[in-house]
Short mmCIF file of C-alpha atoms and ligand atoms in Angstrom, two decimals:
data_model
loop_
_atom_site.label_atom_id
_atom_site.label_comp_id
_atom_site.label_asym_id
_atom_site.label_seq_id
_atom_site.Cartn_x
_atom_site.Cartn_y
_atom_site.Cartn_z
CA UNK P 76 0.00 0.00 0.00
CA UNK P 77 2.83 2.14 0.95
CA UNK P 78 5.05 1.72 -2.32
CA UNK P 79 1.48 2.92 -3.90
CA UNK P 80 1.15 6.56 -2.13
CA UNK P 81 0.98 9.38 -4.95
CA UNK P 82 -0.80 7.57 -6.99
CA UNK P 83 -2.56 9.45 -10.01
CA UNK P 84 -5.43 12.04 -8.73
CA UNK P 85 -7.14 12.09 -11.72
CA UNK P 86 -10.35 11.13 -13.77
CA UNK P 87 -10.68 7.01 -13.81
CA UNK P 88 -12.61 4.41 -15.08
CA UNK P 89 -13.34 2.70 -11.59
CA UNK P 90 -15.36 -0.70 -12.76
CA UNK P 91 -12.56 -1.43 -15.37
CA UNK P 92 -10.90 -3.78 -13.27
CA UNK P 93 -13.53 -4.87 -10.67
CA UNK P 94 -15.25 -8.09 -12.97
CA UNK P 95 -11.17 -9.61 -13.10
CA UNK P 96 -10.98 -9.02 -9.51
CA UNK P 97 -14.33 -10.07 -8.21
CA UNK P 98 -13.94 -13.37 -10.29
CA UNK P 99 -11.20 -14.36 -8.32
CA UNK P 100 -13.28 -14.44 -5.32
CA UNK P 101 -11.31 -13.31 -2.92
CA UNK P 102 -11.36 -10.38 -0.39
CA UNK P 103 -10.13 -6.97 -1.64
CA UNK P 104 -9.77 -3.36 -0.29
CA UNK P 105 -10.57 -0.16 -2.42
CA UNK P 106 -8.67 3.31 -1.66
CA UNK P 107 -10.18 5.62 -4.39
CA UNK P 108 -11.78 8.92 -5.02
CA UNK P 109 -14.90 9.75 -3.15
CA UNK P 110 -16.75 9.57 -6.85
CA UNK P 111 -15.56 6.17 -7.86
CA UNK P 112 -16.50 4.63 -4.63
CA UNK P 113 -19.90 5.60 -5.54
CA UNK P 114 -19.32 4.31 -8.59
CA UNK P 115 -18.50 1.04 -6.59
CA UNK P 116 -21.42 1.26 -4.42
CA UNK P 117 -23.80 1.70 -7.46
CA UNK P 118 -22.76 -1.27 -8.71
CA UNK P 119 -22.88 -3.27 -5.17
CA UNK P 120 -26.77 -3.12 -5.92
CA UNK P 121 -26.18 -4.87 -9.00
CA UNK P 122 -23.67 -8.04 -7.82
CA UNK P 123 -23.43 -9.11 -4.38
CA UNK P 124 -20.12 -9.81 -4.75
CA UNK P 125 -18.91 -6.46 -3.79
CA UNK P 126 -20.15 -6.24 -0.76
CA UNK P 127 -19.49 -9.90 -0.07
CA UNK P 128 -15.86 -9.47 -1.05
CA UNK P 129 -14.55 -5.63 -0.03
CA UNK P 130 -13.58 -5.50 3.03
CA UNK P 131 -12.64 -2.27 3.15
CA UNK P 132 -13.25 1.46 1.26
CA UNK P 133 -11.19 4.34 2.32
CA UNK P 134 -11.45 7.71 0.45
CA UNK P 135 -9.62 10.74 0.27
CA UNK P 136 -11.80 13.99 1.00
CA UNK P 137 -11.68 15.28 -1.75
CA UNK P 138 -11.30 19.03 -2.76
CA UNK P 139 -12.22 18.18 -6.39
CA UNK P 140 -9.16 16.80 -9.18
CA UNK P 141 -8.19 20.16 -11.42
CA UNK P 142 -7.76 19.59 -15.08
CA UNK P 143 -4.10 18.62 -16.81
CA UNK P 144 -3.95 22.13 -17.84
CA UNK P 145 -2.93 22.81 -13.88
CA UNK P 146 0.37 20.96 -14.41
CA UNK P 147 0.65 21.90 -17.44
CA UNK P 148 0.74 25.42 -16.35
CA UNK P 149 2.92 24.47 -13.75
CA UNK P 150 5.43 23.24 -16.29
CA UNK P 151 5.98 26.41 -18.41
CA UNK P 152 5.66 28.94 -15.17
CA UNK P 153 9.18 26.98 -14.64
CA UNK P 154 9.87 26.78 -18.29
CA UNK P 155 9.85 22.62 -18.34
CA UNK P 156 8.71 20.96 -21.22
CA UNK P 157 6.52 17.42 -20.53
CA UNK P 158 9.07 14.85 -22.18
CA UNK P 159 11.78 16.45 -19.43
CA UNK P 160 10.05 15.63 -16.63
CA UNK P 161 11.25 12.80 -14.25
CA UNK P 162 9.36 13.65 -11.20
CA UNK P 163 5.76 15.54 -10.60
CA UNK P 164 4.52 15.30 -7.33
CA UNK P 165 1.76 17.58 -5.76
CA UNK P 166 1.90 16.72 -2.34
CA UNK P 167 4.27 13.85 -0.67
CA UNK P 168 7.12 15.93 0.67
CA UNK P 169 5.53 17.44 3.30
CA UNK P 170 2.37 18.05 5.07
CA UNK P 171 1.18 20.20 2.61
CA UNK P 172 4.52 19.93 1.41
CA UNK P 173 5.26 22.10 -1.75
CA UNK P 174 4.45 21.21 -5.72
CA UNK P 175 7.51 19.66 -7.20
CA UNK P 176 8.92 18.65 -10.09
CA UNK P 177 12.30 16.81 -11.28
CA UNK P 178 13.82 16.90 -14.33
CA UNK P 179 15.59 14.10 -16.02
CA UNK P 180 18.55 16.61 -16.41
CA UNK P 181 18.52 16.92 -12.43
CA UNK P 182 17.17 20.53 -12.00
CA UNK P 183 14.06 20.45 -9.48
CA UNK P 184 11.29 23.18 -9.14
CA UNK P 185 8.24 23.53 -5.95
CA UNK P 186 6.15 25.91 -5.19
CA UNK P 187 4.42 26.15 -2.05
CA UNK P 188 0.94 25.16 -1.96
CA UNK P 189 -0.69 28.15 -1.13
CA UNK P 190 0.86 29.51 -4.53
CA UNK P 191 -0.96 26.49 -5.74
CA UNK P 192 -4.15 26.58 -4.14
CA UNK P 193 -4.94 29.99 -2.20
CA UNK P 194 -6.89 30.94 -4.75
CA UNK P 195 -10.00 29.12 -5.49
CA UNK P 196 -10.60 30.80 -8.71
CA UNK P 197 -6.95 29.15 -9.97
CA UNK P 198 -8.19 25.54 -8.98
CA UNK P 199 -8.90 24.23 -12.12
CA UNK P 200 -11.15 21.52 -11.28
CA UNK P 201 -12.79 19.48 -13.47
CA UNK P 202 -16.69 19.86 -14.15
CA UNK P 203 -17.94 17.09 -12.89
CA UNK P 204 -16.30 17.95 -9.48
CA UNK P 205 -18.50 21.34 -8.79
CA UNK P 206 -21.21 18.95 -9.27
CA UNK P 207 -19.77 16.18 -6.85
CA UNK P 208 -22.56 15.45 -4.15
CA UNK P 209 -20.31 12.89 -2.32
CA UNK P 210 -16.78 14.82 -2.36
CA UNK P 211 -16.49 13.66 1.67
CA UNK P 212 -16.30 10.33 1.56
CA UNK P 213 -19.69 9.41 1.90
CA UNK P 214 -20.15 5.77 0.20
CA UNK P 215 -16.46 5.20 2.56
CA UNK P 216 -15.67 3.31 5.76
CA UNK P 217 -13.30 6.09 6.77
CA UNK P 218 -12.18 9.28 4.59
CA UNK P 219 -9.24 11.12 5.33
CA UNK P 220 -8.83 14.78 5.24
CA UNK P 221 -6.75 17.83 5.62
CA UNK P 222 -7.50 19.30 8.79
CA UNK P 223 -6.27 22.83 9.27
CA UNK P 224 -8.52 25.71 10.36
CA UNK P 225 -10.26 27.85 7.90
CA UNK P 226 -9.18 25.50 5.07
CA UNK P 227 -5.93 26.30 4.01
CA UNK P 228 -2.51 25.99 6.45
CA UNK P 229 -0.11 28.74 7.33
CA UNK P 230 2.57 26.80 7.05
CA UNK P 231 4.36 22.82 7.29
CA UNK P 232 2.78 20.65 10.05
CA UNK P 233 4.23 17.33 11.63
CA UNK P 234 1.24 15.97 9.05
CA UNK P 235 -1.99 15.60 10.76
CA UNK P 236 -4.93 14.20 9.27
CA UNK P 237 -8.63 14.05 10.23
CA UNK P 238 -10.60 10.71 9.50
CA UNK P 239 -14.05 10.46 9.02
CA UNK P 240 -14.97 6.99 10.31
CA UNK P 241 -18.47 5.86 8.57
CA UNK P 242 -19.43 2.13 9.27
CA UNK P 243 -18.48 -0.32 11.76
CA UNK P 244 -16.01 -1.98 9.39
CA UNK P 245 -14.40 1.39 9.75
CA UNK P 246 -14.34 1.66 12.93
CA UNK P 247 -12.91 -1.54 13.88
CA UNK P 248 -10.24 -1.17 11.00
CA UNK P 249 -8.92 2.40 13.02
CA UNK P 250 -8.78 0.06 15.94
CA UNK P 251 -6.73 -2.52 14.83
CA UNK P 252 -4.39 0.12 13.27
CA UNK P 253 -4.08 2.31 16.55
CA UNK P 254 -3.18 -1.60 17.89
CA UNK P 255 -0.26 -2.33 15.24
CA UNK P 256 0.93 0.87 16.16
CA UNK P 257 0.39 2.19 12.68
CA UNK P 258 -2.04 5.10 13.42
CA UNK P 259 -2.06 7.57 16.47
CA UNK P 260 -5.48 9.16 17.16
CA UNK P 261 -5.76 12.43 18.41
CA UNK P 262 -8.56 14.60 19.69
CA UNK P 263 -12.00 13.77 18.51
CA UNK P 264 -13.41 16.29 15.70
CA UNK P 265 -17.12 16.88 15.59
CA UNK P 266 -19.00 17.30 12.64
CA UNK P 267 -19.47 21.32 13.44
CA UNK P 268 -16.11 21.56 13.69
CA UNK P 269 -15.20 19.92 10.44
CA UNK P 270 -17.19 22.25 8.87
CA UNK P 271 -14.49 24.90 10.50
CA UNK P 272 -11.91 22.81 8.93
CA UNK P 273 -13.32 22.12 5.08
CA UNK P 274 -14.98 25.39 4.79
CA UNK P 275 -15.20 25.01 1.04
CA UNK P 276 -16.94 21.56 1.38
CA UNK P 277 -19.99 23.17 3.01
CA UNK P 278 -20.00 25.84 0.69
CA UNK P 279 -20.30 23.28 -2.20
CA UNK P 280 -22.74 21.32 -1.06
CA UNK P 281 -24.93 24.30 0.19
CA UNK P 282 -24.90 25.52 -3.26
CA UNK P 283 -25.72 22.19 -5.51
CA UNK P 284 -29.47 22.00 -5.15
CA UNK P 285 -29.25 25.56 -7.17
CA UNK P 286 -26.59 23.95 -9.07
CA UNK P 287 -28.57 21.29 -10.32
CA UNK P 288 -31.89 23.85 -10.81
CA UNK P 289 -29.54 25.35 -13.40
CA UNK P 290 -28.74 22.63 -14.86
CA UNK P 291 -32.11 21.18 -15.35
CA UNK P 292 -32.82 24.85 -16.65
CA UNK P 293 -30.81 24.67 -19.28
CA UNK P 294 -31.83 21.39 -20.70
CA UNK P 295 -28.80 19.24 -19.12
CA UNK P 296 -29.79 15.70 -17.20
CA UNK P 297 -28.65 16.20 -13.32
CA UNK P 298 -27.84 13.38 -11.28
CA UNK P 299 -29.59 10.79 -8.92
CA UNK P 300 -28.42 12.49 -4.72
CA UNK P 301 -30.80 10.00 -3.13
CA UNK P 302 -29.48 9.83 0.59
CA UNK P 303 -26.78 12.41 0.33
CA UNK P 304 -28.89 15.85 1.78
CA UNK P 305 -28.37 17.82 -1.35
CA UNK P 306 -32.33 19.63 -1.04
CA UNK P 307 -32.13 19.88 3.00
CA UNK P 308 -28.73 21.75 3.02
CA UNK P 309 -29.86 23.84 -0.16
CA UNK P 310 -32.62 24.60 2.18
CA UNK P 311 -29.62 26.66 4.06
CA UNK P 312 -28.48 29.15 1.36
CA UNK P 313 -31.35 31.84 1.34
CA UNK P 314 -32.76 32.91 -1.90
CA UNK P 315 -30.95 35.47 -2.98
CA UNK P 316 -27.71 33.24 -3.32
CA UNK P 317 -29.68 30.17 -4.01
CA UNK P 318 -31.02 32.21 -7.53
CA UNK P 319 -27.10 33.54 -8.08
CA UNK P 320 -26.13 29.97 -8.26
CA UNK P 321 -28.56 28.83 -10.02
CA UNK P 322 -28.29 31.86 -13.01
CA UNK P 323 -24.28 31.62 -12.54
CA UNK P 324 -24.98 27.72 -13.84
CA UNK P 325 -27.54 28.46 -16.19
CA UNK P 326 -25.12 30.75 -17.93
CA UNK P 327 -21.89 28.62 -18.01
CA UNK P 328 -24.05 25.95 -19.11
CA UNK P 329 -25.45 28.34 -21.91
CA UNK P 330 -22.04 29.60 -22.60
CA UNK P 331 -21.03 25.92 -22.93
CA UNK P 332 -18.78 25.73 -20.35
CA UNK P 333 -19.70 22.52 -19.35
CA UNK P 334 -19.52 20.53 -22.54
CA UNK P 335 -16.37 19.00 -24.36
CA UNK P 336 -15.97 17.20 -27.56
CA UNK P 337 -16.80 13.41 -27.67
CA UNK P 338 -14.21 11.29 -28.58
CA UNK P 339 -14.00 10.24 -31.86
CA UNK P 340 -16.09 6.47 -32.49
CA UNK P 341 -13.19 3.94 -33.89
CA UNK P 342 -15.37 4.43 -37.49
CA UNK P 343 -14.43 8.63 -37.66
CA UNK P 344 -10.66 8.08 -37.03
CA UNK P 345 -8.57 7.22 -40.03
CA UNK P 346 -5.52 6.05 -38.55
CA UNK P 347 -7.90 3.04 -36.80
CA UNK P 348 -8.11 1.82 -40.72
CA UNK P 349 -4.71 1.80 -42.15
S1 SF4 A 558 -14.76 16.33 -6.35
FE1 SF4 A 558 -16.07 14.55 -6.55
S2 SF4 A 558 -16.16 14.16 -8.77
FE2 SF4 A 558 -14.38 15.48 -8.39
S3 SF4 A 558 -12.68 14.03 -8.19
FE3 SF4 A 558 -13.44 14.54 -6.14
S4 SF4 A 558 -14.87 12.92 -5.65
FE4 SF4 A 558 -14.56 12.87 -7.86
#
């Protein structure tokens, strides 16, 4: 599990592997984005095996994946071009630790991650993620999370983490880590006070029943939220802000913002045919 740590954050195709895997019958853990353990969970309803067979589902919290074009901007602000790159790490030296990247050549470029991330406009997130109803975990035994107050950290800490334990398989899984030594819990956080701690969580979810309105408004299928509170915390915004994010999403999605060419079927590309 270890040797796997900085794996890819980016979009996946979570059931790709799962038939291979749930053929062999045997038990299996998933660590994955918030989104494609729902995907997992969707499926559960569909073959028994999953939950006969996962033992455990652990999840990131998850602040939303930004698009390539983040490291690729990151890449000519140091003047790097893609085939020179060795190393390119976002977090992983460091708790946050700054953006860094190697080059085969041996020169080596961070930046800290407030340069990277103060800004919310600069996240670059992809569009499915300002949809995401389940960016916290929710279809996980425990999700992790950053944990510093107001959302962002002043600084390097010793790397704390806040966990989000859901289920009793959960639960008994912190246990037998805090047993093998390999976790050390600290205070307990309660849910009020997360919301100190992922400020921008709250605001997203707040806002995705108007999200959604606009959506619908403009034509564009929205998602099944069963179970995950989208309406009751809409309920919170009041109207005012509840129409501004609606109209801001009925206009992106007018301004087609939110589309992006289909790939091309295996029939429209020529090079398929020679
Ligand atoms: S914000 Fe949601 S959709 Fe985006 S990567 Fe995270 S879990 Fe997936």
């Amino acid at each position: 599990m270890l040797a796997n740590t900085g794996s890819r954050y980016g979009p996946t195709a979570p059931l790709a592997g799962l038939g291979p895997v749930l053929d062999r019958a045997e038990p299996f853990a998933v660590i994955a984005k918030p989104c494609d353990l729902g995907a997992l969970h969707a499926y559960a309803a569909s073959d028994p095996r999953v939950d006969d067979l996962c033992v455990a589902r652990l999840a990131l919290v998850c602040g939303g994946q930004p698009r390539l074009e983040k490291s690729a901007d990151v890449l000519a602000e140091v003047g790097v071009d893609e085939d020179e790159v060795s190393l390119f790490r976002y977090r992983g030296h460091g708790n946050p630790g700054p953006t860094r990247v190697e080059t085969t050549d041996g020169r080596s470029f961070e930046r800290t991650y407030l340069e990277m991330w103060e800004d919310e406009a600069g996240w670059k997130v992809e569009t499915r993620c300002k949809f995401c109803p389940h960016a916290l975990g929710e279809a996980a035994d425990i999700a992790a999370a950053d944990v510093w107050p107001g959302g962002a950290p002043t600084g390097d800490d010793e790397g704390f983490n806040g966990i989000i334990v859901r289920t009793p398989t959960g639960e008994a899984l912190v246990r037998s880590a805090v047993e093998a030594g390999a976790l050390v819990l600290g205070r307990p956080i309660d849910p009020r006070e997360f919301d100190e701690l992922q400020p921008h969580q709250v605001r997203k979810k707040e806002a995705l029943a108007s999200r959604f309105a606009g959506l619908a408004e403009a034509g564009i299928p929205t998602i099944n939220t069963t179970g995950l509170r989208v309406d009751l915390l809409g309920r919170r915004l009041n109207p005012e802000a509840r129409l501004a994010e609606q109209a801001g999403t009925l206009r992106r999605a007018t301004e087609g913002r939110f589309t992006e060419p289909l790939p091309a079927s295996p029939t429209d590309r020529p090079n398929d045919h020679a």
